[in-house]
Short mmCIF file of C-alpha atoms in Angstrom, two decimals:
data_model
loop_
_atom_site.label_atom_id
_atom_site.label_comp_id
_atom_site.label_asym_id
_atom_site.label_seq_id
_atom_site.Cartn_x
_atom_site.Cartn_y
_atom_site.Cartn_z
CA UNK A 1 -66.89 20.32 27.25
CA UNK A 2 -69.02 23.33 26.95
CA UNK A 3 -72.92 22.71 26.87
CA UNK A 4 -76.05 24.28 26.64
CA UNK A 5 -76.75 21.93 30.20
CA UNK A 6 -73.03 23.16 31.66
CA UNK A 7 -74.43 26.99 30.66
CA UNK A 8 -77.58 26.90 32.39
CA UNK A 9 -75.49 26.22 35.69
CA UNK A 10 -73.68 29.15 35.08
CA UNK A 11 -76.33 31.42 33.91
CA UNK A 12 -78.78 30.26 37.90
CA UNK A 13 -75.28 30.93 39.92
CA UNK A 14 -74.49 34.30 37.59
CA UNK A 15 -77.85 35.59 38.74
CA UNK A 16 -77.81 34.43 42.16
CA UNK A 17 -74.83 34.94 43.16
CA UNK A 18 -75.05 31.97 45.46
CA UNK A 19 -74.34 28.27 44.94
CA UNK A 20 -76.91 26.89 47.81
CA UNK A 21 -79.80 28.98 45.49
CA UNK A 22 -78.75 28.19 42.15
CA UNK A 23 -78.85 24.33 43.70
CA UNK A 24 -82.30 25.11 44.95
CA UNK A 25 -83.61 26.16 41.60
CA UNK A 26 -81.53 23.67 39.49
CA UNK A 27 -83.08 20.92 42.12
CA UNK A 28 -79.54 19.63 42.78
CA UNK A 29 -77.31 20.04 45.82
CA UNK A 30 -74.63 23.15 45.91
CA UNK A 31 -72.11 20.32 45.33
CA UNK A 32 -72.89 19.38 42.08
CA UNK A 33 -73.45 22.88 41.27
CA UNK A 34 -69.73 23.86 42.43
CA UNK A 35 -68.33 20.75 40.23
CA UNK A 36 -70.02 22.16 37.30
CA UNK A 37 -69.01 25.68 37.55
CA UNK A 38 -65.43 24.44 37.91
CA UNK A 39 -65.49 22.15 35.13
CA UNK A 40 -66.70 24.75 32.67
CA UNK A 41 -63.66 26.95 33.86
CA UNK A 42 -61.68 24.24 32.94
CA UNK A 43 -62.98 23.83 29.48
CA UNK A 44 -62.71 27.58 29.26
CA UNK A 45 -58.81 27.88 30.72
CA UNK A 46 -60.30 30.89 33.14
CA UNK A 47 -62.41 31.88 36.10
CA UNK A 48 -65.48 32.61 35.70
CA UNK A 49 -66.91 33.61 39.14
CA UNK A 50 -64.60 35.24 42.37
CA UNK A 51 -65.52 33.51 45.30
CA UNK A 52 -66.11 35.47 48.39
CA UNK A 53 -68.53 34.91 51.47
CA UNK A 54 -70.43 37.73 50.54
CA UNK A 55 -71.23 35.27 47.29
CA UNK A 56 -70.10 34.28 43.86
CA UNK A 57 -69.24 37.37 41.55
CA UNK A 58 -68.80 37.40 37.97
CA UNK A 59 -65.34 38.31 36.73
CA UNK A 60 -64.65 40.23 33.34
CA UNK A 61 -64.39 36.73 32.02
CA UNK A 62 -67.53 35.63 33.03
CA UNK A 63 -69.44 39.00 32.17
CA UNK A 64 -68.49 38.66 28.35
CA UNK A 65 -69.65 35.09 28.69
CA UNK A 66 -73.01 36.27 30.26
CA UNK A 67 -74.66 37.66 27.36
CA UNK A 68 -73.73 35.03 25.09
CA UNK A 69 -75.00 32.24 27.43
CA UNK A 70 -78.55 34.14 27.75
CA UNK A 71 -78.72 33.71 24.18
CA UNK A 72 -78.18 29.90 23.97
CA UNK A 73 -80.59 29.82 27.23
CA UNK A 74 -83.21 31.79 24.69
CA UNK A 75 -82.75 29.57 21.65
CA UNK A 76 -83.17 26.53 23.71
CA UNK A 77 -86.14 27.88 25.13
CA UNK A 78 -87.65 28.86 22.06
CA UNK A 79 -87.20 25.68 20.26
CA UNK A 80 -88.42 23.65 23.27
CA UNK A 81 -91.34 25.85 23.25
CA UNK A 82 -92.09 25.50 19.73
CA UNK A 83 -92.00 21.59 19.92
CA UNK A 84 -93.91 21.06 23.46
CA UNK A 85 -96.33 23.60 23.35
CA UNK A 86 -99.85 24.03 21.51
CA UNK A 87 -100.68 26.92 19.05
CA UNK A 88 -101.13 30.05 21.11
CA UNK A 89 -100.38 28.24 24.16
CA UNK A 90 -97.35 29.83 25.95
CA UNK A 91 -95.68 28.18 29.09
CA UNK A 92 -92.83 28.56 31.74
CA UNK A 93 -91.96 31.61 33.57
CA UNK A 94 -91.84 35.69 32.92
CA UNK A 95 -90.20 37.89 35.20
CA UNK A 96 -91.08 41.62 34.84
CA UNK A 97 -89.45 44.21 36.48
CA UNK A 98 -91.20 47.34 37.26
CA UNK A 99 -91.63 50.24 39.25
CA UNK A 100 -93.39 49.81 42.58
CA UNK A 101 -96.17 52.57 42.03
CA UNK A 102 -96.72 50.82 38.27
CA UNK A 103 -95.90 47.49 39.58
CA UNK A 104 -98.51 47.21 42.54
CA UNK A 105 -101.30 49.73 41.11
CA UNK A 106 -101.50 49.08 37.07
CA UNK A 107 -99.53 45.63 36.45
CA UNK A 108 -101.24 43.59 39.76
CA UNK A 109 -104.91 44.43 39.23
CA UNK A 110 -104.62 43.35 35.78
CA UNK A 111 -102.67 40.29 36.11
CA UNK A 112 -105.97 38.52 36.46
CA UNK A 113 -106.61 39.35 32.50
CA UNK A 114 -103.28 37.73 31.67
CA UNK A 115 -103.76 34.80 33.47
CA UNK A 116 -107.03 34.28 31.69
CA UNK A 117 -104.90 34.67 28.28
CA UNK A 118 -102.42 32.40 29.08
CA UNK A 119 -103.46 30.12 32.00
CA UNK A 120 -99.92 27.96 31.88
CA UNK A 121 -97.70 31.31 31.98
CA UNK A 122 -96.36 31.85 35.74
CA UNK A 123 -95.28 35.63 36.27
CA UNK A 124 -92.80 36.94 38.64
CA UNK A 125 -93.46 40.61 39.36
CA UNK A 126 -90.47 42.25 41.22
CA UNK A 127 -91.34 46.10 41.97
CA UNK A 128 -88.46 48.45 42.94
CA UNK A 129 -87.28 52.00 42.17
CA UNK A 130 -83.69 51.74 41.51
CA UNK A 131 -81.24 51.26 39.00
CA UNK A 132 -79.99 47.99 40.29
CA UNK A 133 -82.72 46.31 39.46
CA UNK A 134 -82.08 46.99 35.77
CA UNK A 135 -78.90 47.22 35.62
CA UNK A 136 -78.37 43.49 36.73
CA UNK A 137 -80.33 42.34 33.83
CA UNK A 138 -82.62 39.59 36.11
CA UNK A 139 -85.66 40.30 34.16
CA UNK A 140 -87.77 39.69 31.04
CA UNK A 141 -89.32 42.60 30.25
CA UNK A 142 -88.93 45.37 32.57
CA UNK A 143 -90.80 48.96 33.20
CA UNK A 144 -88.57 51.80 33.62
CA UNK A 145 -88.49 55.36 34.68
CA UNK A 146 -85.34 56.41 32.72
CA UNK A 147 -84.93 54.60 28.78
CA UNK A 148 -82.06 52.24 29.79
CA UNK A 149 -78.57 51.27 27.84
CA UNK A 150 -79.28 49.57 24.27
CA UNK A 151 -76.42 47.68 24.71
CA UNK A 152 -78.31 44.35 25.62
CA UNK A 153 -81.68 45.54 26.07
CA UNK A 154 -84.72 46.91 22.90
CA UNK A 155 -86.34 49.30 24.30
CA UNK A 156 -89.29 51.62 23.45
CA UNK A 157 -91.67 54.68 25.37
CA UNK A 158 -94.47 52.60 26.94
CA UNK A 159 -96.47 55.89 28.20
CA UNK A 160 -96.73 59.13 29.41
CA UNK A 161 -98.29 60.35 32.89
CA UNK A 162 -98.56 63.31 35.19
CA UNK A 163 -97.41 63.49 39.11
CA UNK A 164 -99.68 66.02 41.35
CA UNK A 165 -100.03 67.11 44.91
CA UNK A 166 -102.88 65.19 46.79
CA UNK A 167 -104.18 64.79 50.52
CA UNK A 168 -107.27 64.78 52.28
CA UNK A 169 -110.06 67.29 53.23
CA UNK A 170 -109.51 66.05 57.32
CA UNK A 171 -105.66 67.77 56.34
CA UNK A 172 -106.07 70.53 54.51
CA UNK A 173 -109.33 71.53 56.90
CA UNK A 174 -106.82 71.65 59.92
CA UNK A 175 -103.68 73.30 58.06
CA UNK A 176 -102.86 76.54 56.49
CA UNK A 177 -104.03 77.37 53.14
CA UNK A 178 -102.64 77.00 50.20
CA UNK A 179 -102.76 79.40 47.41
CA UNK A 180 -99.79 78.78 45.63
CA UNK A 181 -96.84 76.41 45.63
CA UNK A 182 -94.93 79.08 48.33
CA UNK A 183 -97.53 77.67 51.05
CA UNK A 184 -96.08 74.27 50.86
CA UNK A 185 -93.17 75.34 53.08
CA UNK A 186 -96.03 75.55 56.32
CA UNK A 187 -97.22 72.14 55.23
CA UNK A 188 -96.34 68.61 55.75
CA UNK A 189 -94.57 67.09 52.51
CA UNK A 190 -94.51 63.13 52.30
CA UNK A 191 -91.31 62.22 49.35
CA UNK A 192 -88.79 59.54 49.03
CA UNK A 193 -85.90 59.07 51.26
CA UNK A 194 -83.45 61.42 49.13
CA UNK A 195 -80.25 59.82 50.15
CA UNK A 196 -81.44 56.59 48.52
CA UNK A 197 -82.70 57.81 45.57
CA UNK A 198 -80.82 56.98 42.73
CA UNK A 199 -83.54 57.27 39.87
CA UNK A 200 -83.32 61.02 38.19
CA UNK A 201 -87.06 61.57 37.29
CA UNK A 202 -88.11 60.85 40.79
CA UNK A 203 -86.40 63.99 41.63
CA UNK A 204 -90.15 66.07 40.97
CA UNK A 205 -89.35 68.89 43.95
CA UNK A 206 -86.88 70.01 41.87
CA UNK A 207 -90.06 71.21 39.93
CA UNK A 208 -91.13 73.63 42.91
CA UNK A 209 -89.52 77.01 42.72
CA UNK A 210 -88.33 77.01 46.40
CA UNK A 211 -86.69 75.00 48.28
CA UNK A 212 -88.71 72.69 50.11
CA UNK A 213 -88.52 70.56 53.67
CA UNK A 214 -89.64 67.03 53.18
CA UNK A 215 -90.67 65.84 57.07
CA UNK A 216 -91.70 62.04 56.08
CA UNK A 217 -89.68 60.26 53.74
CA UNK A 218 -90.66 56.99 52.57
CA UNK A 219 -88.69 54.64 50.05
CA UNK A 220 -91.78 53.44 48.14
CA UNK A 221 -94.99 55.07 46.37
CA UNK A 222 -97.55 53.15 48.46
CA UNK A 223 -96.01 54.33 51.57
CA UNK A 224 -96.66 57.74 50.29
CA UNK A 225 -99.94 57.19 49.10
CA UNK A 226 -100.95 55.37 52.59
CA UNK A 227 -99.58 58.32 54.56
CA UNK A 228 -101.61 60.75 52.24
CA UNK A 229 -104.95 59.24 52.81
CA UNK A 230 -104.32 58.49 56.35
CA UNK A 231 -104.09 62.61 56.63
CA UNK A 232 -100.48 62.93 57.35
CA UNK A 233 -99.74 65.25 54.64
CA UNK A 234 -99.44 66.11 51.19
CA UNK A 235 -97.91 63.63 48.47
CA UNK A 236 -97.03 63.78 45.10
CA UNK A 237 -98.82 60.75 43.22
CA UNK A 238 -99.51 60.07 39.75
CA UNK A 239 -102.67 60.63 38.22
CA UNK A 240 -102.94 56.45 38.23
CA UNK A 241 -103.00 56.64 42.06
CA UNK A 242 -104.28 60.24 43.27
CA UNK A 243 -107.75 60.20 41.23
CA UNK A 244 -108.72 57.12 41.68
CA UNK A 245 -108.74 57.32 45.44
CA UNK A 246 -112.18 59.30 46.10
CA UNK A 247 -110.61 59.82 49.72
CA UNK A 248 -107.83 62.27 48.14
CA UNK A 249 -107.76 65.19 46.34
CA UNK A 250 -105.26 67.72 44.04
CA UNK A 251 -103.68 70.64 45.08
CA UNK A 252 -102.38 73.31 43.55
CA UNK A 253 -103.52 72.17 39.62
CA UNK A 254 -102.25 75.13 38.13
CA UNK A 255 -99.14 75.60 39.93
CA UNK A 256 -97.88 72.01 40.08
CA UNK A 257 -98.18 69.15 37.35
CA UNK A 258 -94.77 66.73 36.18
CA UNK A 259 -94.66 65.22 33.46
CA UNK A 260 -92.54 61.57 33.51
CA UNK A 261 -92.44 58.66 31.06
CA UNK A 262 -92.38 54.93 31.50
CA UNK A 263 -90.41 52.87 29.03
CA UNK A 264 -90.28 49.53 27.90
CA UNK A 265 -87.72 46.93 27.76
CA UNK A 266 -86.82 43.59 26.60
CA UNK A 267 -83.30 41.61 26.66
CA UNK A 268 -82.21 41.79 22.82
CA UNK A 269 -81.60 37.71 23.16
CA UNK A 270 -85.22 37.20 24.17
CA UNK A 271 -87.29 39.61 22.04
CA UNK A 272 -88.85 36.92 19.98
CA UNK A 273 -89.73 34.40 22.54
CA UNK A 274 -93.62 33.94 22.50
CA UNK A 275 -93.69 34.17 26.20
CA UNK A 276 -91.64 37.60 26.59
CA UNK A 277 -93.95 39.58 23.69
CA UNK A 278 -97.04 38.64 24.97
CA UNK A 279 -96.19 39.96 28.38
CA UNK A 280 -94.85 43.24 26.09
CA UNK A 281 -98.15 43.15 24.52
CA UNK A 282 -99.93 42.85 28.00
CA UNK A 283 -98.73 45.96 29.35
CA UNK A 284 -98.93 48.07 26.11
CA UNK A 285 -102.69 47.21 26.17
CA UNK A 286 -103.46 47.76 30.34
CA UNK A 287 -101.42 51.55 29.33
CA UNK A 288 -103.66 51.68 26.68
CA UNK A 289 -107.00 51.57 27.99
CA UNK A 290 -106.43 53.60 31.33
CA UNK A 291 -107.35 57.42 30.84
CA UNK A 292 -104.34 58.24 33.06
CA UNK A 293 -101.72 57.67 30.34
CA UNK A 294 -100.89 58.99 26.58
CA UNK A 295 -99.33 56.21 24.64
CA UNK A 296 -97.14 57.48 21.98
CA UNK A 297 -97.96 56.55 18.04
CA UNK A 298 -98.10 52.91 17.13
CA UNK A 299 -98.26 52.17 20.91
CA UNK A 300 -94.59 51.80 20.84
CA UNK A 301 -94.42 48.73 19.00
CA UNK A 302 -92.04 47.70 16.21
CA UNK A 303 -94.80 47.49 13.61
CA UNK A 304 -92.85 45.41 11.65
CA UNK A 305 -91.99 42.91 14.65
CA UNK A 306 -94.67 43.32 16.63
CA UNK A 307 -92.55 42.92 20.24
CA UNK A 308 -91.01 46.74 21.53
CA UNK A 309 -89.36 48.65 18.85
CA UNK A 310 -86.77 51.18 19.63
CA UNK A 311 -83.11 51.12 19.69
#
């Protein structure tokens, strides 16, 4: 028999990918975890998962199911937290995903404000600058650098920022000068490690009208902006990160400035659970009241819904 109960297993080792930490979450042993997955493929008449060492991977099967499942996991969710929960009070857990230059230096210092809002909400804040972490739909809400596929997922523009070229007096004192972007070839440029990089708008030196040797490479934006101020080099930041540092400063204004947007999105299945649009609301307001971003009209929101419009 198919259950919400006999979903919920499914959904933990779906997400996983691994019996012994679905069981660890689901406070059972891998066992009982196993029995239940195999029951449910019995009351389905088809596999659900292949089983490999390298873990537990959904099959076409068990994809189509996924979405569906999520939405019974919402609705349950929703009406427990209707009938356990005081007005305004919002419990359980949030997962946002987010980039880790708007993850660690916009979402983390504020956190503080939401936990003050909703003192019973526990956040999970998972920073990474790939598609994967998107793409396997482990998330909330989620902060991305490219709008992603509608096909499960509302999404709207969160905001707008600018990327320049920043170091520190100690470098550019002991390097040559630089009048225009052509004087970047004699100078040290700190960038992500190209061959991982699968997220377009990342791709900024494509803005630079040569073409340009990158000597430290560095999969995250803190690593860049720690090898800036340290005086290794020079480093692309955005405006979030380079002007707040008093130890850094812009190069090359006039010559270099990119322009990138972050955008917003929620799982269609969870767009009206109180938890999820208050932690939509949360960001929409820390974008709103830091100089370093343009928010587009109506803040993105669905006026109508009040949680992230969009397709």
């Amino acid at each position: 028999m198919v259950t919400a109960d006999s979903l919920r297993f499914f959904l933990h080792v779906a997400r996983s990918g691994r019996l012994n930490e679905a069981a660890r979450v689901l406070g059972v042993d891998h066992t009982t975890v196993g029995r239940r997955i195999t029951a449910l493929e019995k009351s389905f008449g088809y596999r659900l998962f292949d089983r490999a060492p390298q873990g537990w991977r959904l099959t076409e099967a068990g994809t189509r199911l996924l979405p569906r499942a999520e939405a019974v996991e919402a609705a349950v969710t929703a009406a427990l937290e209707s009938h356990d929960a005081a007005p305004d009070a919002l419990t359980g857990t949030v997962r946002i995903v987010a980039p880790d230059g708007f993850g660690a230096f916009v979402i983390t210092p504020h956190l503080v404000d939401l936990r003050r809002r909703h003192p019973d909400l526990d956040v999970e804040l998972v920073t990474a600058t790939e598609h994967g972490s998107v793409s396997a739909r482990h998330f909330d809400v989620a902060v991305t650098l490219e709008r992603p596929s509608p096909r499960y997922l509302r999404s709207s523009e969160l905001a707008s920022y600018d990327l320049r070229l920043y170091a520190i007096d100690g470098y550019l004192a002991a390097s040559p000068p630089l009048r225009d972007l052509s004087d970047l070839r004699a100078h040290t440029l700190i960038s992500y490690v190209d061959v991982l990089l699968d997220v377009a708008p990342l791709r900024f030196l494509s803005a630079l009208p040569h073409r340009q040797h990158v000597a430290i490479q560095t999969n995250n934006i803190t690593g860049h902006w720690i090898a800036a101020r340290s005086g290794l080099g020079i480093a692309p930041l955005p405006t979030y990160i380079g002007d707040t540092d008093t130890s850094l400063r812009s190069v090359l204004d006039d010559g270099f400035t990119v322009h990138r947007t972050y955008w917003l999105a929620v799982p269609r299945d969870l767009a009206r659970m109180g938890r999820v649009t208050a932690v939509a609301e949360f960001l929409r307001d820390v974008v709103a009241t830091n100089r370093h971003f343009t928010v587009p009209k109506h803040g993105g929101r669905d006026p109508q819904r009040g949680v992230p419009g969009g397709r």
